[in-house]
Coordinates of N, CA and C in Angstrom, one line a residue:
M1329 N 125.2 91.9 58.2 CA 125.6 90.7 58.8 C 126.2 91.0 60.2
K1330 N 127.1 92.0 60.2 CA 127.8 92.4 61.4 C 126.8 92.7 62.5
K1331 N 125.7 93.5 62.2 CA 124.7 93.9 63.2 C 124.0 92.6 63.7
L1332 N 123.7 91.7 62.8 CA 123.0 90.5 63.2 C 123.9 89.7 64.2
S1333 N 125.2 89.6 63.9 CA 126.1 88.9 64.8 C 126.1 89.6 66.2
H1334 N 126.2 90.9 66.2 CA 126.1 91.6 67.5 C 124.8 91.4 68.3
L1335 N 123.7 91.3 67.6 CA 122.4 91.1 68.2 C 122.4 89.7 68.8
I1336 N 122.9 88.7 68.1 CA 122.9 87.3 68.6 C 123.8 87.2 69.8
L1337 N 124.9 87.9 69.8 CA 125.8 87.9 70.9 C 125.2 88.6 72.1
I1338 N 124.5 89.7 72.0 CA 123.8 90.3 73.1 C 122.8 89.5 73.7
I1339 N 122.0 88.8 72.8 CA 120.9 87.9 73.3 C 121.5 86.8 74.1
A1340 N 122.6 86.2 73.6 CA 123.2 85.0 74.2 C 123.8 85.5 75.6
L1341 N 124.4 86.6 75.7 CA 124.9 87.1 76.9 C 123.8 87.4 77.9
C1342 N 122.7 88.0 77.5 CA 121.5 88.2 78.4 C 121.0 86.9 78.9
I1343 N 120.9 85.9 78.1 CA 120.4 84.6 78.5 C 121.3 84.0 79.5
S1344 N 122.6 84.0 79.2 CA 123.6 83.4 80.1 C 123.7 84.1 81.5
F1345 N 123.6 85.5 81.5 CA 123.6 86.2 82.7 C 122.4 85.8 83.6
N1346 N 121.2 85.7 83.0 CA 120.0 85.4 83.7 C 120.2 84.0 84.3
A1347 N 120.7 83.1 83.5 CA 120.9 81.7 84.0 C 121.8 81.7 85.2
C1348 N 122.9 82.5 85.2 CA 123.8 82.5 86.4 C 123.1 83.0 87.6
T1349 N 122.3 84.0 87.5 CA 121.7 84.6 88.7 C 120.6 83.7 89.3
H1350 N 120.0 82.8 88.5 CA 119.0 81.9 89.0 C 119.5 80.4 88.9
N1351 N 120.6 80.2 89.7 CA 121.3 78.9 89.7 C 120.2 77.8 90.0
N1352 N 120.3 76.8 89.1 CA 119.3 75.7 89.2 C 117.9 76.0 88.9
G1353 N 117.7 77.1 88.2 CA 116.3 77.4 87.7 C 115.6 78.5 88.5
Y1354 N 114.5 78.8 88.0 CA 113.6 79.9 88.6 C 112.9 79.3 89.8
I1355 N 113.0 80.0 90.9 CA 112.3 79.5 92.1 C 111.1 80.4 92.5
G1356 N 110.7 81.3 91.6 CA 109.5 82.1 91.9 C 109.8 83.4 92.6
D1357 N 108.8 83.9 93.3 CA 108.9 85.2 93.9 C 109.9 85.2 95.1
L1358 N 110.2 84.1 95.6 CA 111.0 84.0 96.8 C 112.5 84.4 96.5
F1359 N 112.9 84.2 95.2 CA 114.3 84.5 94.8 C 114.7 85.9 95.1
G1360 N 115.9 86.0 95.7 CA 116.6 87.3 95.9 C 116.8 87.6 97.3
T1361 N 116.9 88.9 97.6 CA 117.2 89.4 99.0 C 116.0 90.1 99.5
W1362 N 115.7 89.7 100.8 CA 114.6 90.3 101.5 C 115.1 90.9 102.8
K1363 N 114.7 92.2 103.1 CA 115.0 92.8 104.3 C 113.9 92.6 105.4
L1364 N 114.3 92.1 106.5 CA 113.4 91.8 107.6 C 113.0 93.1 108.2
Q1365 N 111.8 93.6 108.0 CA 111.3 94.9 108.4 C 110.9 94.9 109.9
S1366 N 110.2 93.8 110.3 CA 109.8 93.7 111.7 C 109.5 92.3 112.1
I1367 N 109.6 92.1 113.5 CA 109.3 90.8 114.1 C 108.3 91.1 115.2
T1368 N 107.2 90.3 115.2 CA 106.2 90.4 116.3 C 106.2 89.1 117.0
I1369 N 106.1 89.1 118.3 CA 106.1 87.9 119.2 C 104.7 88.0 119.9
D1370 N 103.9 87.0 119.6 CA 102.5 86.9 120.2 C 101.8 88.3 120.1
G1371 N 102.0 88.9 118.9 CA 101.3 90.1 118.6 C 101.9 91.4 119.0
E1372 N 103.0 91.3 119.8 CA 103.7 92.5 120.3 C 105.0 92.7 119.4
N1373 N 105.2 93.9 119.1 CA 106.4 94.3 118.3 C 107.7 94.0 119.1
D1374 N 108.7 93.3 118.5 CA 109.9 93.0 119.1 C 110.8 94.3 119.1
S1375 N 110.9 95.0 120.2 CA 111.6 96.3 120.2 C 113.1 96.1 120.2
T1376 N 113.6 94.8 120.5 CA 115.0 94.6 120.5 C 115.6 94.4 119.0
Y1377 N 114.7 94.1 118.1 CA 115.1 93.9 116.7 C 115.7 95.2 116.1
Q1378 N 116.9 95.2 115.6 CA 117.6 96.4 115.1 C 117.4 96.7 113.6
N1379 N 116.5 96.1 112.9 CA 116.2 96.4 111.5 C 117.5 96.2 110.7
N1380 N 118.2 95.1 110.9 CA 119.5 95.0 110.2 C 119.7 93.5 109.7
V1381 N 118.6 92.8 109.5 CA 118.7 91.4 109.0 C 118.1 91.2 107.6
F1382 N 118.8 90.5 106.8 CA 118.4 90.1 105.5 C 118.3 88.6 105.3
W1383 N 117.4 88.1 104.5 CA 117.3 86.7 104.1 C 117.5 86.7 102.6
K1384 N 118.4 85.8 102.2 CA 118.6 85.6 100.7 C 118.3 84.2 100.3
F1385 N 117.6 84.1 99.2 CA 117.2 82.8 98.6 C 117.7 82.6 97.2
Q1386 N 118.3 81.5 96.9 CA 118.7 81.1 95.6 C 118.8 79.6 95.5
A1387 N 118.2 79.0 94.5 CA 118.1 77.6 94.3 C 117.5 77.0 95.6
S1388 N 118.2 76.1 96.3 CA 117.7 75.5 97.5 C 118.5 76.1 98.7
V1389 N 119.3 77.1 98.5 CA 120.1 77.6 99.6 C 119.6 79.0 100.1
M1390 N 119.7 79.2 101.4 CA 119.3 80.4 102.0 C 120.4 80.9 102.9
C1391 N 120.5 82.2 103.1 CA 121.5 82.8 103.9 C 120.8 83.9 104.7
M1392 N 121.0 83.9 106.0 CA 120.6 85.0 106.9 C 121.8 85.9 107.1
I1393 N 121.6 87.2 106.9 CA 122.7 88.1 107.1 C 122.3 89.2 108.1
R1394 N 123.2 89.5 109.1 CA 123.1 90.6 110.0 C 124.1 91.6 109.6
A1395 N 123.7 92.8 109.2 CA 124.6 93.9 108.7 C 124.9 94.8 109.9
N1396 N 126.1 95.2 110.0 CA 126.5 96.2 111.1 C 127.1 97.4 110.3
D1397 N 126.2 98.5 110.2 CA 126.6 99.7 109.5 C 127.8 100.4 110.2
E1398 N 127.9 100.3 111.5 CA 129.0 101.0 112.2 C 130.4 100.4 111.9
T1399 N 130.5 99.1 111.9 CA 131.8 98.4 111.7 C 131.9 97.9 110.3
H1400 N 130.9 98.0 109.5 CA 130.9 97.5 108.1 C 131.2 96.0 108.1
N1401 N 130.7 95.3 109.1 CA 130.9 93.8 109.2 C 129.5 93.2 109.0
R1402 N 129.5 91.9 108.8 CA 128.3 91.1 108.7 C 128.5 89.7 109.3
N1403 N 127.4 89.2 109.8 CA 127.4 87.8 110.3 C 126.4 87.1 109.4
E1404 N 126.7 85.8 109.1 CA 125.9 85.0 108.2 C 125.5 83.7 108.8
G1405 N 124.4 83.2 108.5 CA 123.9 81.9 108.9 C 123.4 81.2 107.6
W1406 N 124.0 80.1 107.2 CA 123.6 79.4 106.0 C 122.7 78.2 106.3
G1407 N 121.8 78.0 105.4 CA 120.9 76.8 105.5 C 120.3 76.5 104.1
S1408 N 119.4 75.6 104.1 CA 118.7 75.3 102.9 C 117.2 75.4 103.2
W1409 N 116.4 75.5 102.1 CA 115.0 75.7 102.2 C 114.3 74.9 101.1
E1410 N 113.0 74.7 101.4 CA 112.1 74.1 100.4 C 110.7 74.5 100.7
Y1411 N 109.8 74.4 99.7 CA 108.4 74.7 99.9 C 107.7 73.4 100.4
A1412 N 106.6 73.5 101.1 CA 105.8 72.3 101.5 C 104.3 72.7 101.4
N1413 N 103.5 71.7 101.4 CA 102.0 72.0 101.3 C 101.6 73.0 100.3
D1414 N 101.9 72.6 99.0 CA 101.5 73.5 97.9 C 102.0 74.9 98.0
E1415 N 103.2 75.0 98.5 CA 103.9 76.3 98.6 C 103.2 77.3 99.6
T1416 N 102.5 76.7 100.6 CA 102.0 77.5 101.7 C 102.9 77.5 102.9
Q1417 N 103.9 76.6 102.9 CA 104.9 76.6 104.0 C 106.3 76.6 103.5
L1418 N 107.2 77.1 104.3 CA 108.6 77.2 104.0 C 109.3 76.4 105.0
I1419 N 110.1 75.4 104.6 CA 110.8 74.6 105.5 C 112.3 75.0 105.4
I1420 N 112.8 75.4 106.6 CA 114.2 75.9 106.6 C 115.1 74.9 107.4
N1421 N 116.2 74.5 106.8 CA 117.0 73.5 107.4 C 118.4 74.1 107.8
F1422 N 118.6 74.0 109.1 CA 119.9 74.5 109.7 C 120.6 73.3 110.4
T1423 N 120.7 72.2 109.7 CA 121.4 71.0 110.2 C 122.6 70.7 109.4
H1424 N 123.2 71.6 108.6 CA 124.3 71.3 107.7 C 125.6 71.4 108.4
T1425 N 126.6 70.7 107.8 CA 128.0 70.7 108.3 C 128.9 70.8 107.1
D1426 N 130.2 71.0 107.3 CA 131.2 70.9 106.3 C 132.5 70.5 107.0
N1427 N 133.6 70.3 106.3 CA 134.9 69.9 106.9 C 135.3 70.9 108.0
G1428 N 135.2 72.2 107.7 CA 135.6 73.2 108.7 C 134.6 73.4 109.9
N1429 N 133.4 72.9 109.7 CA 132.3 73.1 110.7 C 131.6 71.7 110.8
P1430 N 132.3 70.7 111.4 CA 131.8 69.4 111.4 C 130.6 69.1 112.3
N1431 N 130.3 70.0 113.3 CA 129.2 69.8 114.2 C 127.9 70.5 113.8
I1432 N 126.8 69.9 113.9 CA 125.5 70.5 113.6 C 125.3 71.6 114.6
G1433 N 124.9 72.8 114.2 CA 124.7 73.9 115.1 C 125.9 74.9 115.2
S1434 N 126.8 74.7 114.2 CA 127.9 75.7 114.2 C 127.3 77.1 113.8
N1435 N 128.0 78.1 114.1 CA 127.5 79.5 113.8 C 127.3 79.6 112.3
K1436 N 128.2 79.0 111.5 CA 128.1 79.2 110.0 C 126.8 78.6 109.5
Y1437 N 126.3 77.5 110.1 CA 125.0 76.9 109.7 C 123.9 77.0 110.7
S1438 N 123.8 78.2 111.3 CA 122.7 78.4 112.2 C 121.9 79.7 111.9
P1439 N 120.6 79.7 112.2 CA 119.9 80.9 112.0 C 120.4 82.0 113.0
L1440 N 120.2 83.3 112.6 CA 120.7 84.3 113.5 C 119.8 84.4 114.7
P1441 N 120.4 84.6 115.9 CA 119.7 84.6 117.2 C 118.5 85.5 117.2
E1442 N 118.5 86.7 116.6 CA 117.4 87.6 116.6 C 116.2 87.1 115.9
T1443 N 116.3 86.0 115.2 CA 115.1 85.4 114.5 C 114.3 84.5 115.5
Y1444 N 114.9 84.1 116.6 CA 114.3 83.2 117.5 C 114.1 81.8 117.0
I1445 N 114.7 81.5 115.8 CA 114.6 80.1 115.3 C 115.8 79.3 115.9
P1446 N 115.5 78.2 116.5 CA 116.6 77.5 117.2 C 117.6 76.9 116.3
K1447 N 118.9 76.8 116.8 CA 120.0 76.2 116.1 C 119.7 74.7 115.9
A1448 N 120.4 74.2 114.9 CA 120.5 72.7 114.6 C 119.1 72.1 114.4
T1449 N 118.2 72.8 113.7 CA 116.9 72.3 113.5 C 116.4 72.5 112.1
I1450 N 115.3 71.8 111.8 CA 114.6 72.0 110.6 C 113.2 72.5 111.1
S1451 N 112.9 73.8 110.6 CA 111.8 74.5 111.1 C 110.8 74.7 110.0
T1452 N 109.5 74.8 110.3 CA 108.5 75.0 109.3 C 107.8 76.4 109.6
L1453 N 107.8 77.2 108.6 CA 107.2 78.5 108.7 C 106.0 78.6 107.7
D1454 N 104.9 79.2 108.2 CA 103.8 79.4 107.3 C 104.0 80.6 106.5
I1455 N 103.7 80.5 105.2 CA 103.8 81.7 104.3 C 102.4 82.4 104.3
I1456 N 102.4 83.5 104.9 CA 101.2 84.3 105.0 C 101.0 85.2 103.8
E1457 N 102.0 85.7 103.3 CA 102.0 86.6 102.1 C 103.3 86.4 101.4
L1458 N 103.3 86.3 100.1 CA 104.5 86.2 99.2 C 104.1 86.8 97.8
N1459 N 104.7 87.9 97.5 CA 104.5 88.5 96.2 C 105.8 89.1 95.8
N1460 N 105.8 89.9 94.7 CA 107.0 90.5 94.2 C 107.7 91.4 95.1
S1461 N 107.0 92.0 96.1 CA 107.6 93.0 97.0 C 107.4 92.7 98.5
K1462 N 106.6 91.8 98.9 CA 106.3 91.5 100.3 C 106.4 90.1 100.6
L1463 N 106.9 89.8 101.8 CA 106.9 88.4 102.3 C 106.6 88.5 103.8
T1464 N 105.6 87.7 104.2 CA 105.2 87.6 105.6 C 105.2 86.1 106.0
L1465 N 106.0 85.8 107.0 CA 106.1 84.4 107.5 C 105.7 84.3 109.0
K1466 N 105.1 83.1 109.3 CA 104.7 82.9 110.7 C 105.4 81.6 111.2
Y1467 N 106.0 81.7 112.3 CA 106.7 80.6 113.0 C 106.2 80.4 114.4
I1468 N 105.8 79.2 114.7 CA 105.4 78.9 116.1 C 106.4 78.0 116.7
S1469 N 107.0 78.5 117.8 CA 108.1 77.8 118.5 C 107.6 76.6 119.3
E1470 N 108.5 75.8 119.8 CA 108.1 74.7 120.6 C 107.3 75.0 121.8
D1471 N 107.6 76.2 122.4 CA 106.9 76.7 123.6 C 105.6 77.4 123.3
G1472 N 105.2 77.4 122.0 CA 103.9 77.9 121.6 C 103.9 79.4 121.2
K1473 N 105.0 80.1 121.3 CA 105.0 81.5 120.9 C 104.9 81.6 119.4
E1474 N 104.2 82.7 119.0 CA 103.9 82.9 117.6 C 104.8 84.1 117.1
Y1475 N 105.7 83.9 116.1 CA 106.5 84.9 115.6 C 106.0 85.3 114.2
I1476 N 105.9 86.5 113.9 CA 105.5 87.0 112.6 C 106.7 87.8 112.1
Y1477 N 107.2 87.4 110.9 CA 108.3 88.1 110.2 C 107.8 88.8 109.0
K1478 N 108.0 90.1 108.9 CA 107.5 90.9 107.7 C 108.8 91.4 107.0
F1479 N 108.8 91.1 105.7 CA 109.9 91.4 104.9 C 109.5 92.3 103.7
K1480 N 110.5 93.0 103.2 CA 110.4 93.8 102.0 C 111.5 93.4 101.0
R1481 N 111.1 93.2 99.8 CA 112.1 92.8 98.8 C 113.2 93.9 98.7
W1482 N 114.4 93.5 98.8 CA 115.5 94.4 98.8 C 116.3 94.4 97.5
A1483 N 116.5 93.2 96.9 CA 117.1 93.2 95.6 C 116.7 91.9 94.9

């Protein structure tokens, strides 16, 4: 009986831990942390990108993080996301505010500048590839430039 009680407790803990990491349910392969491996602009590699940006997805919230290994600091930009067109597009929303950041376009609620996604916007990115280990997105800016973002699952 004691072994059965322990087994039930272990199963309950596993279920509850899984529920906590997938706040508001399972969102598919997009869930988790993705390291931005490269950016191309109109087919040319962006040589200014420093290979230090991560995108994180959970529930309908996303966060872009720039890590600085030298200073052990990080910058974050928070937004929300949703799928569109039968999950072939990703809509990212950086128009949020809060009491401490009442203006749309604050640094807290803006995409990182190295992504070339404008502040205070809702942007649509095409999902070129999404599986358990790779994510490729395409963004076309208002001036017609094509940006390709290639990611590798990080965690």
